[in-house]
Structure formats: C-alpha cells, structure tokens
Amino acid sequence: MRVRVGFGWDIHRLVEGRRLVLGGVHIPFPKGLLGHSDGDALAHALIDALLGAAALGDIGTHFPPTDPQYKDADSTALLAQAVHLLAQQGWRIGNVDCTIVTEQPTLRPFLDGMREKLANCLGVPVESISIKAKTAEGLGPIGKQEAIAAYAVALVEERA
Ligand code: MG
C-alpha cells in the first residue's frame, strides 16, 4: 500500500470584532481570527497538509482568497472539499496530527470537540485525529496575543 505524508502551516491575526473559530468549533473569546474566510487557521493548516500529501497544490490554488464565494466561508466545508479532491485521486486519510499555538484562550476544553468535528469532516474515526495546544511562552506576535498559528501533518493511504 502506498502511503504519503503532507505538512501544513497557517497563521492569522487575532483582532477585535471577529468570532474565534478553530477546527470548526466556536470558542468564546473577545477576539477572533482575521481572514477572508472564517479565519480557521487549524482547518487551513490541515487542508494544506492533505493537499500536500497528494501533491495537489495548496489552499490558495483551490480556494483563492480573492474569490467572493469564500468570503466568511466555513473552512470545514473547504476541508471537506479538499478531502473529496483527494478521494478523486484515489487517496484516503490515515491519521492527522495538529498543533495550535496560541497564548490565549486556553484551548484544552475545546480540543475534543474539534477532534469530533474534524473526524466527521475527514471521514475517519476520532482516534485518528490528534490536536495539541501550546503557548508561545509570551514570545513574538503569538506570545503578544496578536496571532494564532497552527501546524498539521497528515498521512494518506492509497485506496485499496
Ligand atoms: Mg489561513
């Protein structure tokens, strides 16, 4: 069986007046992520990891930020489209491992909700989705609560 690995990274500015959405889950917080879509950095990193594993380009290729149809888009819907693209090329998802880097808010209470949401989206068991949260130890723009970043790796397998 052929297996491939992909990597994705994303960062968005944390600003007033936006809903904070990560992994498709709304997190009550006074600020949210700026973006053309809903700014879901975790979903975006995961899309790039999946597309990367299949060498299908990147999120900007498939969902250009200049396209009005993606204004305030639910990024988990884009993720589902990416999964469909991979399926069309004969790939199914093995497992994914993600890390979100944010100083605030504390994400631990929301991680299982994100795992369930992403598992549904990817069509895999929740045990195949790992999401970790770290702080930046007060360093840099993330440490100053100006941004949230996310990293993801994904393993994909050739369909039998
Ligand atoms: Mg993004």
PDB file of C-alpha atoms and ligand atoms in Angstrom:
ATOM      1  CA  MET A   1       0.000   0.000   0.000  1.00  0.00           C
ATOM      2  CA  ARG A   2       1.334   3.420  -0.924  1.00  0.00           C
ATOM      3  CA  VAL A   3       1.312   5.989   1.870  1.00  0.00           C
ATOM      4  CA  ARG A   4       2.222   9.670   1.655  1.00  0.00           C
ATOM      5  CA  VAL A   5       2.759  12.392   4.230  1.00  0.00           C
ATOM      6  CA  GLY A   6       1.909  16.091   3.975  1.00  0.00           C
ATOM      7  CA  PHE A   7       2.610  19.148   6.090  1.00  0.00           C
ATOM      8  CA  GLY A   8       0.665  22.390   6.537  1.00  0.00           C
ATOM      9  CA  TRP A   9       1.095  25.617   8.470  1.00  0.00           C
ATOM     10  CA  ASP A  10      -1.042  28.730   8.860  1.00  0.00           C
ATOM     11  CA  ILE A  11      -1.197  31.908  10.892  1.00  0.00           C
ATOM     12  CA  HIS A  12      -3.937  34.526  11.269  1.00  0.00           C
ATOM     13  CA  ARG A  13      -4.093  37.844  13.073  1.00  0.00           C
ATOM     14  CA  LEU A  14      -6.172  37.942  16.246  1.00  0.00           C
ATOM     15  CA  VAL A  15      -8.438  41.010  16.113  1.00  0.00           C
ATOM     16  CA  GLU A  16     -11.489  42.517  17.804  1.00  0.00           C
ATOM     17  CA  GLY A  17     -14.899  42.046  16.228  1.00  0.00           C
ATOM     18  CA  ARG A  18     -14.412  38.548  14.817  1.00  0.00           C
ATOM     19  CA  ARG A  19     -15.690  35.164  16.014  1.00  0.00           C
ATOM     20  CA  LEU A  20     -12.898  32.813  17.068  1.00  0.00           C
ATOM     21  CA  VAL A  21     -13.283  29.523  15.181  1.00  0.00           C
ATOM     22  CA  LEU A  22     -10.670  26.752  15.331  1.00  0.00           C
ATOM     23  CA  GLY A  23     -11.194  23.254  13.975  1.00  0.00           C
ATOM     24  CA  GLY A  24     -14.766  24.257  13.146  1.00  0.00           C
ATOM     25  CA  VAL A  25     -15.543  24.974  16.804  1.00  0.00           C
ATOM     26  CA  HIS A  26     -16.623  28.406  18.032  1.00  0.00           C
ATOM     27  CA  ILE A  27     -14.574  29.433  21.060  1.00  0.00           C
ATOM     28  CA  PRO A  28     -15.969  32.237  23.240  1.00  0.00           C
ATOM     29  CA  PHE A  29     -13.250  34.934  23.312  1.00  0.00           C
ATOM     30  CA  PRO A  30     -13.242  38.740  22.869  1.00  0.00           C
ATOM     31  CA  LYS A  31     -11.158  38.443  19.676  1.00  0.00           C
ATOM     32  CA  GLY A  32     -11.242  36.293  16.551  1.00  0.00           C
ATOM     33  CA  LEU A  33      -9.075  35.490  13.548  1.00  0.00           C
ATOM     34  CA  LEU A  34      -8.942  37.926  10.663  1.00  0.00           C
ATOM     35  CA  GLY A  35      -9.356  36.355   7.243  1.00  0.00           C
ATOM     36  CA  HIS A  36     -11.338  36.327   4.028  1.00  0.00           C
ATOM     37  CA  SER A  37     -12.951  33.090   5.230  1.00  0.00           C
ATOM     38  CA  ASP A  38     -13.775  32.404   8.883  1.00  0.00           C
ATOM     39  CA  GLY A  39     -10.003  32.505   9.561  1.00  0.00           C
ATOM     40  CA  ASP A  40      -9.870  28.963  10.942  1.00  0.00           C
ATOM     41  CA  ALA A  41      -6.075  28.535  10.972  1.00  0.00           C
ATOM     42  CA  LEU A  42      -6.299  24.894  12.083  1.00  0.00           C
ATOM     43  CA  ALA A  43      -8.613  23.915   9.229  1.00  0.00           C
ATOM     44  CA  HIS A  44      -6.367  25.810   6.794  1.00  0.00           C
ATOM     45  CA  ALA A  45      -3.180  24.088   8.020  1.00  0.00           C
ATOM     46  CA  LEU A  46      -4.933  20.740   7.701  1.00  0.00           C
ATOM     47  CA  ILE A  47      -6.137  21.499   4.165  1.00  0.00           C
ATOM     48  CA  ASP A  48      -2.539  22.288   3.171  1.00  0.00           C
ATOM     49  CA  ALA A  49      -1.271  19.099   4.845  1.00  0.00           C
ATOM     50  CA  LEU A  50      -3.807  16.974   2.927  1.00  0.00           C
ATOM     51  CA  LEU A  51      -3.256  18.708  -0.408  1.00  0.00           C
ATOM     52  CA  GLY A  52       0.495  18.486   0.189  1.00  0.00           C
ATOM     53  CA  ALA A  53       0.343  14.746   0.860  1.00  0.00           C
ATOM     54  CA  ALA A  54      -1.319  14.244  -2.521  1.00  0.00           C
ATOM     55  CA  ALA A  55       0.834  16.907  -4.250  1.00  0.00           C
ATOM     56  CA  LEU A  56      -2.356  18.732  -5.247  1.00  0.00           C
ATOM     57  CA  GLY A  57      -1.111  22.270  -4.666  1.00  0.00           C
ATOM     58  CA  ASP A  58      -2.212  24.404  -1.736  1.00  0.00           C
ATOM     59  CA  ILE A  59      -5.247  26.068  -0.232  1.00  0.00           C
ATOM     60  CA  GLY A  60      -4.769  29.237  -2.288  1.00  0.00           C
ATOM     61  CA  THR A  61      -4.802  27.214  -5.528  1.00  0.00           C
ATOM     62  CA  HIS A  62      -8.172  25.658  -4.788  1.00  0.00           C
ATOM     63  CA  PHE A  63      -9.882  28.317  -2.664  1.00  0.00           C
ATOM     64  CA  PRO A  64      -8.444  31.707  -3.701  1.00  0.00           C
ATOM     65  CA  PRO A  65      -8.904  34.465  -1.095  1.00  0.00           C
ATOM     66  CA  THR A  66      -9.868  36.788  -3.969  1.00  0.00           C
ATOM     67  CA  ASP A  67     -12.940  34.656  -4.753  1.00  0.00           C
ATOM     68  CA  PRO A  68     -16.076  36.245  -3.253  1.00  0.00           C
ATOM     69  CA  GLN A  69     -17.679  32.809  -2.730  1.00  0.00           C
ATOM     70  CA  TYR A  70     -15.173  32.156   0.071  1.00  0.00           C
ATOM     71  CA  LYS A  71     -15.982  35.379   1.967  1.00  0.00           C
ATOM     72  CA  ASP A  72     -16.614  34.343   5.602  1.00  0.00           C
ATOM     73  CA  ALA A  73     -16.648  30.728   4.384  1.00  0.00           C
ATOM     74  CA  ASP A  74     -16.925  27.876   6.872  1.00  0.00           C
ATOM     75  CA  SER A  75     -13.414  26.471   6.494  1.00  0.00           C
ATOM     76  CA  THR A  76     -14.544  22.963   7.472  1.00  0.00           C
ATOM     77  CA  ALA A  77     -16.640  22.983   4.281  1.00  0.00           C
ATOM     78  CA  LEU A  78     -13.430  23.781   2.353  1.00  0.00           C
ATOM     79  CA  LEU A  79     -11.705  20.973   4.242  1.00  0.00           C
ATOM     80  CA  ALA A  80     -14.461  18.568   3.175  1.00  0.00           C
ATOM     81  CA  GLN A  81     -13.929  19.690  -0.435  1.00  0.00           C
ATOM     82  CA  ALA A  82     -10.187  19.015  -0.087  1.00  0.00           C
ATOM     83  CA  VAL A  83     -10.952  15.511   1.224  1.00  0.00           C
ATOM     84  CA  HIS A  84     -13.183  14.973  -1.825  1.00  0.00           C
ATOM     85  CA  LEU A  85     -10.363  16.117  -4.139  1.00  0.00           C
ATOM     86  CA  LEU A  86      -8.017  13.578  -2.555  1.00  0.00           C
ATOM     87  CA  ALA A  87     -10.646  10.835  -2.832  1.00  0.00           C
ATOM     88  CA  GLN A  88     -10.991  11.575  -6.541  1.00  0.00           C
ATOM     89  CA  GLN A  89      -7.238  10.964  -6.876  1.00  0.00           C
ATOM     90  CA  GLY A  90      -7.500   7.654  -5.025  1.00  0.00           C
ATOM     91  CA  TRP A  91      -6.334   8.792  -1.580  1.00  0.00           C
ATOM     92  CA  ARG A  92      -7.968   8.205   1.762  1.00  0.00           C
ATOM     93  CA  ILE A  93      -6.853   9.688   5.060  1.00  0.00           C
ATOM     94  CA  GLY A  94      -4.913   7.629   7.568  1.00  0.00           C
ATOM     95  CA  ASN A  95      -4.327   9.960  10.504  1.00  0.00           C
ATOM     96  CA  VAL A  96      -3.589  13.613  11.191  1.00  0.00           C
ATOM     97  CA  ASP A  97      -1.629  15.316  13.962  1.00  0.00           C
ATOM     98  CA  CYS A  98      -2.009  19.035  14.622  1.00  0.00           C
ATOM     99  CA  THR A  99      -0.594  21.666  16.968  1.00  0.00           C
ATOM    100  CA  ILE A 100      -2.245  25.036  17.616  1.00  0.00           C
ATOM    101  CA  VAL A 101      -0.018  27.768  19.053  1.00  0.00           C
ATOM    102  CA  THR A 102      -1.843  30.464  20.998  1.00  0.00           C
ATOM    103  CA  GLU A 103      -1.201  32.370  24.200  1.00  0.00           C
ATOM    104  CA  GLN A 104      -4.908  32.822  24.960  1.00  0.00           C
ATOM    105  CA  PRO A 105      -7.534  31.444  25.234  1.00  0.00           C
ATOM    106  CA  THR A 106      -6.903  28.062  26.842  1.00  0.00           C
ATOM    107  CA  LEU A 107      -7.971  25.542  24.215  1.00  0.00           C
ATOM    108  CA  ARG A 108      -7.868  22.304  26.174  1.00  0.00           C
ATOM    109  CA  PRO A 109     -11.650  22.260  26.917  1.00  0.00           C
ATOM    110  CA  PHE A 110     -12.367  22.561  23.173  1.00  0.00           C
ATOM    111  CA  LEU A 111      -9.899  20.053  21.726  1.00  0.00           C
ATOM    112  CA  ASP A 112     -12.191  17.002  21.832  1.00  0.00           C
ATOM    113  CA  GLY A 113     -14.965  18.983  20.125  1.00  0.00           C
ATOM    114  CA  MET A 114     -12.517  19.951  17.379  1.00  0.00           C
ATOM    115  CA  ARG A 115     -11.402  16.317  17.007  1.00  0.00           C
ATOM    116  CA  GLU A 116     -15.003  15.182  16.557  1.00  0.00           C
ATOM    117  CA  LYS A 117     -15.754  17.926  14.061  1.00  0.00           C
ATOM    118  CA  LEU A 118     -12.632  17.196  12.008  1.00  0.00           C
ATOM    119  CA  ALA A 119     -13.150  13.420  12.197  1.00  0.00           C
ATOM    120  CA  ASN A 120     -16.627  13.900  10.676  1.00  0.00           C
ATOM    121  CA  CYS A 121     -15.203  16.153   8.025  1.00  0.00           C
ATOM    122  CA  LEU A 122     -12.398  13.747   7.109  1.00  0.00           C
ATOM    123  CA  GLY A 123     -14.479  10.583   7.378  1.00  0.00           C
ATOM    124  CA  VAL A 124     -12.104   8.941   9.869  1.00  0.00           C
ATOM    125  CA  PRO A 125     -12.515   7.751  13.476  1.00  0.00           C
ATOM    126  CA  VAL A 126     -11.901  10.401  16.124  1.00  0.00           C
ATOM    127  CA  GLU A 127      -8.900   8.323  17.295  1.00  0.00           C
ATOM    128  CA  SER A 128      -7.212   9.206  14.001  1.00  0.00           C
ATOM    129  CA  ILE A 129      -7.276  12.924  14.804  1.00  0.00           C
ATOM    130  CA  SER A 130      -4.755  14.385  17.236  1.00  0.00           C
ATOM    131  CA  ILE A 131      -4.886  18.067  18.211  1.00  0.00           C
ATOM    132  CA  LYS A 132      -2.461  19.612  20.658  1.00  0.00           C
ATOM    133  CA  ALA A 133      -2.348  23.151  22.011  1.00  0.00           C
ATOM    134  CA  LYS A 134       0.755  25.042  23.081  1.00  0.00           C
ATOM    135  CA  THR A 135       1.597  28.596  24.079  1.00  0.00           C
ATOM    136  CA  ALA A 136       4.477  30.630  22.666  1.00  0.00           C
ATOM    137  CA  GLU A 137       5.797  31.323  26.168  1.00  0.00           C
ATOM    138  CA  GLY A 138       4.979  35.010  25.701  1.00  0.00           C
ATOM    139  CA  LEU A 139       7.389  35.319  22.777  1.00  0.00           C
ATOM    140  CA  GLY A 140       6.776  37.053  19.455  1.00  0.00           C
ATOM    141  CA  PRO A 141       3.429  38.040  17.924  1.00  0.00           C
ATOM    142  CA  ILE A 142       1.698  34.879  19.143  1.00  0.00           C
ATOM    143  CA  GLY A 143       3.010  35.453  22.648  1.00  0.00           C
ATOM    144  CA  LYS A 144       1.671  39.026  22.496  1.00  0.00           C
ATOM    145  CA  GLN A 145      -1.752  37.633  21.505  1.00  0.00           C
ATOM    146  CA  GLU A 146      -1.579  39.255  18.069  1.00  0.00           C
ATOM    147  CA  ALA A 147      -1.933  35.975  16.179  1.00  0.00           C
ATOM    148  CA  ILE A 148      -2.716  32.271  16.346  1.00  0.00           C
ATOM    149  CA  ALA A 149      -0.797  29.684  14.312  1.00  0.00           C
ATOM    150  CA  ALA A 150      -1.460  26.045  13.509  1.00  0.00           C
ATOM    151  CA  TYR A 151       0.657  23.182  12.187  1.00  0.00           C
ATOM    152  CA  ALA A 152      -0.604  19.900  10.772  1.00  0.00           C
ATOM    153  CA  VAL A 153       0.776  16.693   9.332  1.00  0.00           C
ATOM    154  CA  ALA A 154      -1.400  14.178   7.531  1.00  0.00           C
ATOM    155  CA  LEU A 155      -0.814  10.616   6.401  1.00  0.00           C
ATOM    156  CA  VAL A 156      -2.808   9.474   3.378  1.00  0.00           C
ATOM    157  CA  GLU A 157      -3.126   5.951   2.004  1.00  0.00           C
ATOM    158  CA  GLU A 158      -3.854   4.675  -1.457  1.00  0.00           C
ATOM    159  CA  ARG A 159      -7.385   3.280  -1.641  1.00  0.00           C
ATOM    160  CA  ALA A 160      -7.432  -0.497  -1.979  1.00  0.00           C
TER     161      ALA A 160
HETATM  162 MG    MG B   1      -5.438  30.785   6.511  1.00  0.00          MG
END
